[in-house]
Short mmCIF file of C-alpha atoms and ligand atoms in Angstrom, two decimals:
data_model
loop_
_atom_site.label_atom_id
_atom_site.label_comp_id
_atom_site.label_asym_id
_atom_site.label_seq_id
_atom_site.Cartn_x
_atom_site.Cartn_y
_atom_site.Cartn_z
CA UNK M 1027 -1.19 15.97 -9.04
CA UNK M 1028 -2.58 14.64 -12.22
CA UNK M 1029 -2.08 11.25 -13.56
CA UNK M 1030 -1.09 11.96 -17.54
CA UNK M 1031 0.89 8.28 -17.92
CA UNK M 1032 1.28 4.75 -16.25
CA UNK M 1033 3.00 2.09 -17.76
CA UNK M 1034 4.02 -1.20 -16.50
CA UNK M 1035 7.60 -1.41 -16.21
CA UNK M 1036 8.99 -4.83 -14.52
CA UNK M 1037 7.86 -7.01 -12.12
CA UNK M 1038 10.02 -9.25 -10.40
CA UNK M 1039 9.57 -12.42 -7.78
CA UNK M 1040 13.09 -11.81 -5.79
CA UNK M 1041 14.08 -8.23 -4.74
CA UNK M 1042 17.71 -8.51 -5.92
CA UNK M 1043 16.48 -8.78 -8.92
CA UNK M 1044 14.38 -4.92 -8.78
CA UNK M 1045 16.37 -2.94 -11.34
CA UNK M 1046 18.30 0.16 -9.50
CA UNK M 1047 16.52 3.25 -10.88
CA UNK M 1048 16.95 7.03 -10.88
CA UNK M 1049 13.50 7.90 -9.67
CA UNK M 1050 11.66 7.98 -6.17
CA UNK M 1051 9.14 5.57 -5.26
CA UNK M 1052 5.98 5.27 -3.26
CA UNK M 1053 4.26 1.57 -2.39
CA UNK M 1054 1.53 0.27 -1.49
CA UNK M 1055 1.23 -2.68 1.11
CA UNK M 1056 -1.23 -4.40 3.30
CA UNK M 1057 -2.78 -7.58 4.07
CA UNK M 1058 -3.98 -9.53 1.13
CA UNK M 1059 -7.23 -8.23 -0.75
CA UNK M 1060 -7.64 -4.97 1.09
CA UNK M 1061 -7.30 -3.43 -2.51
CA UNK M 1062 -4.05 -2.52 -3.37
CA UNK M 1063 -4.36 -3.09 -6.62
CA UNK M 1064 -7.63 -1.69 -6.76
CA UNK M 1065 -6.38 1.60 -5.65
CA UNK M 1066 -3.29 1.91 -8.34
CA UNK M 1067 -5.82 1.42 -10.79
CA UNK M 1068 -8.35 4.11 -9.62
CA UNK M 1069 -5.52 6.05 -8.43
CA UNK M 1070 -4.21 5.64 -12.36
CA UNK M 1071 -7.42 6.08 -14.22
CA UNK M 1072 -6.68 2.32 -15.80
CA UNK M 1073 -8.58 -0.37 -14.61
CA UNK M 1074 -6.26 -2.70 -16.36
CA UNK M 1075 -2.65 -1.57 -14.90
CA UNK M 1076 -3.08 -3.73 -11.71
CA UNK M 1077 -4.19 -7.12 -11.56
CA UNK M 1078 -6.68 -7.57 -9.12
CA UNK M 1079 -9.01 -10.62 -7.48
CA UNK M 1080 -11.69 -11.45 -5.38
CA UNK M 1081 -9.36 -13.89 -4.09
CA UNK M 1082 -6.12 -13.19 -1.57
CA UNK M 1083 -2.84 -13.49 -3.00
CA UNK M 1084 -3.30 -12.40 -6.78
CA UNK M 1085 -0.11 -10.07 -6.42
CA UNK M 1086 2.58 -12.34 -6.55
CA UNK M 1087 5.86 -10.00 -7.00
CA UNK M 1088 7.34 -6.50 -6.66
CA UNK M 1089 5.24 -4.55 -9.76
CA UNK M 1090 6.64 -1.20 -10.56
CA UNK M 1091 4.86 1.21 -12.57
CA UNK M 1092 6.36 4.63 -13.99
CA UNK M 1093 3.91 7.28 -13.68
CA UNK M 1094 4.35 10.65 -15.57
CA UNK M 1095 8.05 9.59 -16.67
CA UNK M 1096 9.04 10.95 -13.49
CA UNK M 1097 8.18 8.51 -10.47
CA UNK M 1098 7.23 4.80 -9.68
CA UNK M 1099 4.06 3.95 -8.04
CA UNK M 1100 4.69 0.14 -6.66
CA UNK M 1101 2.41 -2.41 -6.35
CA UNK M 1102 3.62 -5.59 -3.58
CA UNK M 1103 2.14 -8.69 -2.66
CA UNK M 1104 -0.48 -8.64 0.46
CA UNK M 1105 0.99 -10.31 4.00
CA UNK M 1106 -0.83 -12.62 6.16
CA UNK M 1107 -3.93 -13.78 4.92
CA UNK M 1108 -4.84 -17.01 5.63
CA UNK M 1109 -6.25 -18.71 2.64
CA UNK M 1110 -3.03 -17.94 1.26
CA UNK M 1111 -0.27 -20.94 1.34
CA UNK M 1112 2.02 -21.14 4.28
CA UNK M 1113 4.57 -21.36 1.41
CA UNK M 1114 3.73 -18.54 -0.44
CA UNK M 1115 3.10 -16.36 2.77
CA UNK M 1116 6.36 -16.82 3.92
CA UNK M 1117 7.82 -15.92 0.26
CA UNK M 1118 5.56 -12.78 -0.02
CA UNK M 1119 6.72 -11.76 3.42
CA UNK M 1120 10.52 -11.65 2.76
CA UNK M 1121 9.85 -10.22 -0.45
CA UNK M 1122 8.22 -7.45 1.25
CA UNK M 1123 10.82 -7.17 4.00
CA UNK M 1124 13.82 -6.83 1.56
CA UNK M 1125 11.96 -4.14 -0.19
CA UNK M 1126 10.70 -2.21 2.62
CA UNK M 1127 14.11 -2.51 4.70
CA UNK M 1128 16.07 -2.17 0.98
CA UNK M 1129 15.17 0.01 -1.21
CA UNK M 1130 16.83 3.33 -0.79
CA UNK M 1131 14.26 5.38 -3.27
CA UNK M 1132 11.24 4.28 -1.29
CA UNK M 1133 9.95 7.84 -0.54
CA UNK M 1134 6.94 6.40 1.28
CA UNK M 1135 5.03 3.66 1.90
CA UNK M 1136 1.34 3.42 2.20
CA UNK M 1137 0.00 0.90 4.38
CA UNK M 1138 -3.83 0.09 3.61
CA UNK M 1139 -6.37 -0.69 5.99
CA UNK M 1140 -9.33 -2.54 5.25
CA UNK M 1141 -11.88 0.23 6.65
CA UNK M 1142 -14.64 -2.58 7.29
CA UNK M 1143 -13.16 -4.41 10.50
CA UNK M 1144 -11.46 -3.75 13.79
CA UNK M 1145 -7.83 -3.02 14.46
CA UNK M 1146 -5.97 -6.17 12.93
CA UNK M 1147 -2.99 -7.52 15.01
CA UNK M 1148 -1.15 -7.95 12.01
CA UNK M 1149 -1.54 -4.62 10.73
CA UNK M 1150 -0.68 -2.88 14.13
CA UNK M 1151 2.23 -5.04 14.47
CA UNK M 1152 3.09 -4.75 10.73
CA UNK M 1153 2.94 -0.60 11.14
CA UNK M 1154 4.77 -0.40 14.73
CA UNK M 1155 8.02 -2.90 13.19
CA UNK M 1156 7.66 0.05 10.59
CA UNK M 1157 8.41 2.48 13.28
CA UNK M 1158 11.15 0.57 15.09
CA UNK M 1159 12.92 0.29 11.23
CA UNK M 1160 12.71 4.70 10.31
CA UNK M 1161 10.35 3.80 7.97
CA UNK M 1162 8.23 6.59 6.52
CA UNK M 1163 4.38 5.68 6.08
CA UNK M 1164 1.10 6.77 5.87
CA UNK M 1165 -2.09 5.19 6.26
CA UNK M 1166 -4.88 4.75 3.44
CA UNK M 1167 -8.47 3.17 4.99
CA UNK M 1168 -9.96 1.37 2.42
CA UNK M 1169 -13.45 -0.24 1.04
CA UNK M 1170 -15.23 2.73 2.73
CA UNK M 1171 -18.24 2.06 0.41
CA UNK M 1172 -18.86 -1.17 2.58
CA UNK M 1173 -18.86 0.53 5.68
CA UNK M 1174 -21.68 3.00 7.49
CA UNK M 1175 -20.45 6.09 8.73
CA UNK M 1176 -20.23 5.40 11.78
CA UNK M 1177 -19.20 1.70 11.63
CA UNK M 1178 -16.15 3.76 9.98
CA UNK M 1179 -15.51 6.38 12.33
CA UNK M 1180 -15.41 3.14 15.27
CA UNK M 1181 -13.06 1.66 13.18
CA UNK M 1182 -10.90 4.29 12.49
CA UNK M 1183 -10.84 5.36 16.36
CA UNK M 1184 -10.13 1.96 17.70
CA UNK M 1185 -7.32 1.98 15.08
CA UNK M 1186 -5.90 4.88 16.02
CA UNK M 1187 -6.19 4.26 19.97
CA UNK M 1188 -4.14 1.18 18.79
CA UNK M 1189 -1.60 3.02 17.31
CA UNK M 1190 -1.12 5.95 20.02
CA UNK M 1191 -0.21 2.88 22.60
CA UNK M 1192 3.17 3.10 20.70
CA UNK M 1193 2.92 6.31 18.74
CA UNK M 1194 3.00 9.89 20.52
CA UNK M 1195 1.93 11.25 17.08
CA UNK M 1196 -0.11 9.90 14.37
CA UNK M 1197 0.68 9.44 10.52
CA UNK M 1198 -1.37 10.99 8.33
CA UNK M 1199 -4.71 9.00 6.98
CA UNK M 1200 -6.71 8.49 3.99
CA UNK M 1201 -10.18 7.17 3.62
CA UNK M 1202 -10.48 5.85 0.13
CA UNK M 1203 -13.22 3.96 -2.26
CA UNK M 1204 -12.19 2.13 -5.57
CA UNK M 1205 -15.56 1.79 -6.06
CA UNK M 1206 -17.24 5.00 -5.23
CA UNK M 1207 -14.08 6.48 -6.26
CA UNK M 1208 -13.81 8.76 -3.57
CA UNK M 1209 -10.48 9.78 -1.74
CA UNK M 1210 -8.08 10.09 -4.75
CA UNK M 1211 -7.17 13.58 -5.30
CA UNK M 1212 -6.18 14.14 -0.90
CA UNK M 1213 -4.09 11.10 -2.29
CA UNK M 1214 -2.41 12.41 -5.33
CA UNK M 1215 -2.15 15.45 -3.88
CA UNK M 1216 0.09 13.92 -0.47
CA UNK M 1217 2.11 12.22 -3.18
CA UNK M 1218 2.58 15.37 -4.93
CA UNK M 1219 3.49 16.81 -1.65
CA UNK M 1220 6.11 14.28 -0.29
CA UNK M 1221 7.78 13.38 -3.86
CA UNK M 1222 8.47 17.38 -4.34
CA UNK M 1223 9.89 16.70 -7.75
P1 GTP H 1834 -3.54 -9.10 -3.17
O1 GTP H 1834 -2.85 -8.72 -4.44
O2 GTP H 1834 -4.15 -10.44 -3.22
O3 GTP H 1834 -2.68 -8.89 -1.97
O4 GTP H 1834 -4.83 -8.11 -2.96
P2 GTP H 1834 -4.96 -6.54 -3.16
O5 GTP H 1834 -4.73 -5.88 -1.85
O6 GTP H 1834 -4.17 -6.05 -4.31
O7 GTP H 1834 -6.53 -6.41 -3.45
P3 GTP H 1834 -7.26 -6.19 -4.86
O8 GTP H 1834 -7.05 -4.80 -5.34
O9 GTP H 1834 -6.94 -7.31 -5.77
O10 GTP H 1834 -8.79 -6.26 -4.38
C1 GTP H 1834 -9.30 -7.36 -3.65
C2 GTP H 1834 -10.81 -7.36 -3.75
O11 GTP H 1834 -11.36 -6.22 -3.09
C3 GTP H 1834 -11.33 -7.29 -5.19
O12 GTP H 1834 -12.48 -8.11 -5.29
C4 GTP H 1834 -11.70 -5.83 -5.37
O13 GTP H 1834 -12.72 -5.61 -6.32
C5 GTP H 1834 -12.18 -5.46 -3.98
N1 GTP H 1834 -12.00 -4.04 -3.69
C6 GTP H 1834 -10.86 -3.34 -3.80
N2 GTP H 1834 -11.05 -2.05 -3.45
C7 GTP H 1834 -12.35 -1.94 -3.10
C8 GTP H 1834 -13.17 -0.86 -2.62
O14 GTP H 1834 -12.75 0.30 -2.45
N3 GTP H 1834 -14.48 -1.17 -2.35
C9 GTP H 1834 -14.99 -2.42 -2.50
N4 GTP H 1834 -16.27 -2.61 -2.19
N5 GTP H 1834 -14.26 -3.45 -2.95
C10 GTP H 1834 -12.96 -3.22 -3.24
MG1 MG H 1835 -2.77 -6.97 -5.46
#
């Protein structure tokens, strides 16, 4: 798939509030600063479409963006870092459980994985509630630039030895770079794929 257009269309802090639309939708969640927003931009050739930060929590609501005039890429607050508020944790979190459990045009939801450290409770725990509510994901490992080889390939086995203590098969998995810009057209191309538009 290529990118032609991306253009902001609403953001909002409450998911009652998400406009119905016609079109399908992918997302893109994961714990706070493991480049989310990062990747919509590289993914979107626009390194101004996504806010991003150095510091967790910069997402603060449910962004969608039209891409092509024909589906939304969505952009959703990070869960469970802990430099982030109790407060605002909490509100992030059931703004990302109404969404995920809600919205009947999410196609499919990437969860990110910050490539760099060992399996994450959190993001096992996040991916296996996934399972238990039907709903479809895939896995993007992120911030590969910061990683050796095979620091990465430890990382990504651990992970997936993680995952295959609940899971009999795995989902399918991304390694991406926002900064080396690596891994974006296996993504555009699995978006391509699973949107079938
Ligand atoms: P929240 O909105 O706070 O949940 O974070 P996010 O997941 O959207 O992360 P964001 O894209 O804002 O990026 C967080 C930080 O990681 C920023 O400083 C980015 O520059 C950096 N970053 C993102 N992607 C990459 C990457 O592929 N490689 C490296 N080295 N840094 C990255
Ligand atoms: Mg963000």
């Amino acid at each position: 798939m290529i990118i032609k257009s991306a253009e902001f269309k609403f953001a909002t802090d409450e998911f009652k509030k998400s406009p119905r639309t016609e079109y399908k939708e992918i997302a893109f969640i994961g714990r706070s600063n493991v480049g989310k927003s990062s990747l919509i931009n590289f993914l979107t050739n626009n390194s101004k479409l996504a806010k991003t930060s150095s510091n967790p929590g910069k997402t603060k609501q449910i962004i969608h963006f039209l891409i092509n005039n024909s589906w939304y890429l969505v952009d959703l607050p990070g869960y469970g870092f802990a430099k982030v508020s109790k407060t605002q944790r909490e509100k992030f979190q059931k703004l990302i459980n109404d969404y995920i459990l809600k919205r009947d045009n999410l196609h499919c939801l990437f969860v990110l994985i910050d490539s760099r450290i060992p399996p994450q409770k959190i993001d096992i725990e996040f991916i296996n509630n996934l399972g238990f509510n039907g709903i479809p994901f895939s896995i993007i490992f992120t911030k590969t630039d910061k990683v050796s080889q095979s620091k990465l390939n430890d990382n990504v086995k651990a992970f997936t030895d993680e995952l295959l203590e609940n899971w009999e098969e795995l989902p399918k998995m991304f390694m991406s770079s926002a900064i080396k810009k690596t891994g974006k057209e296996e993504i555009l191309n699995y978006i391509d794929e699973i949107l079938n538009l």
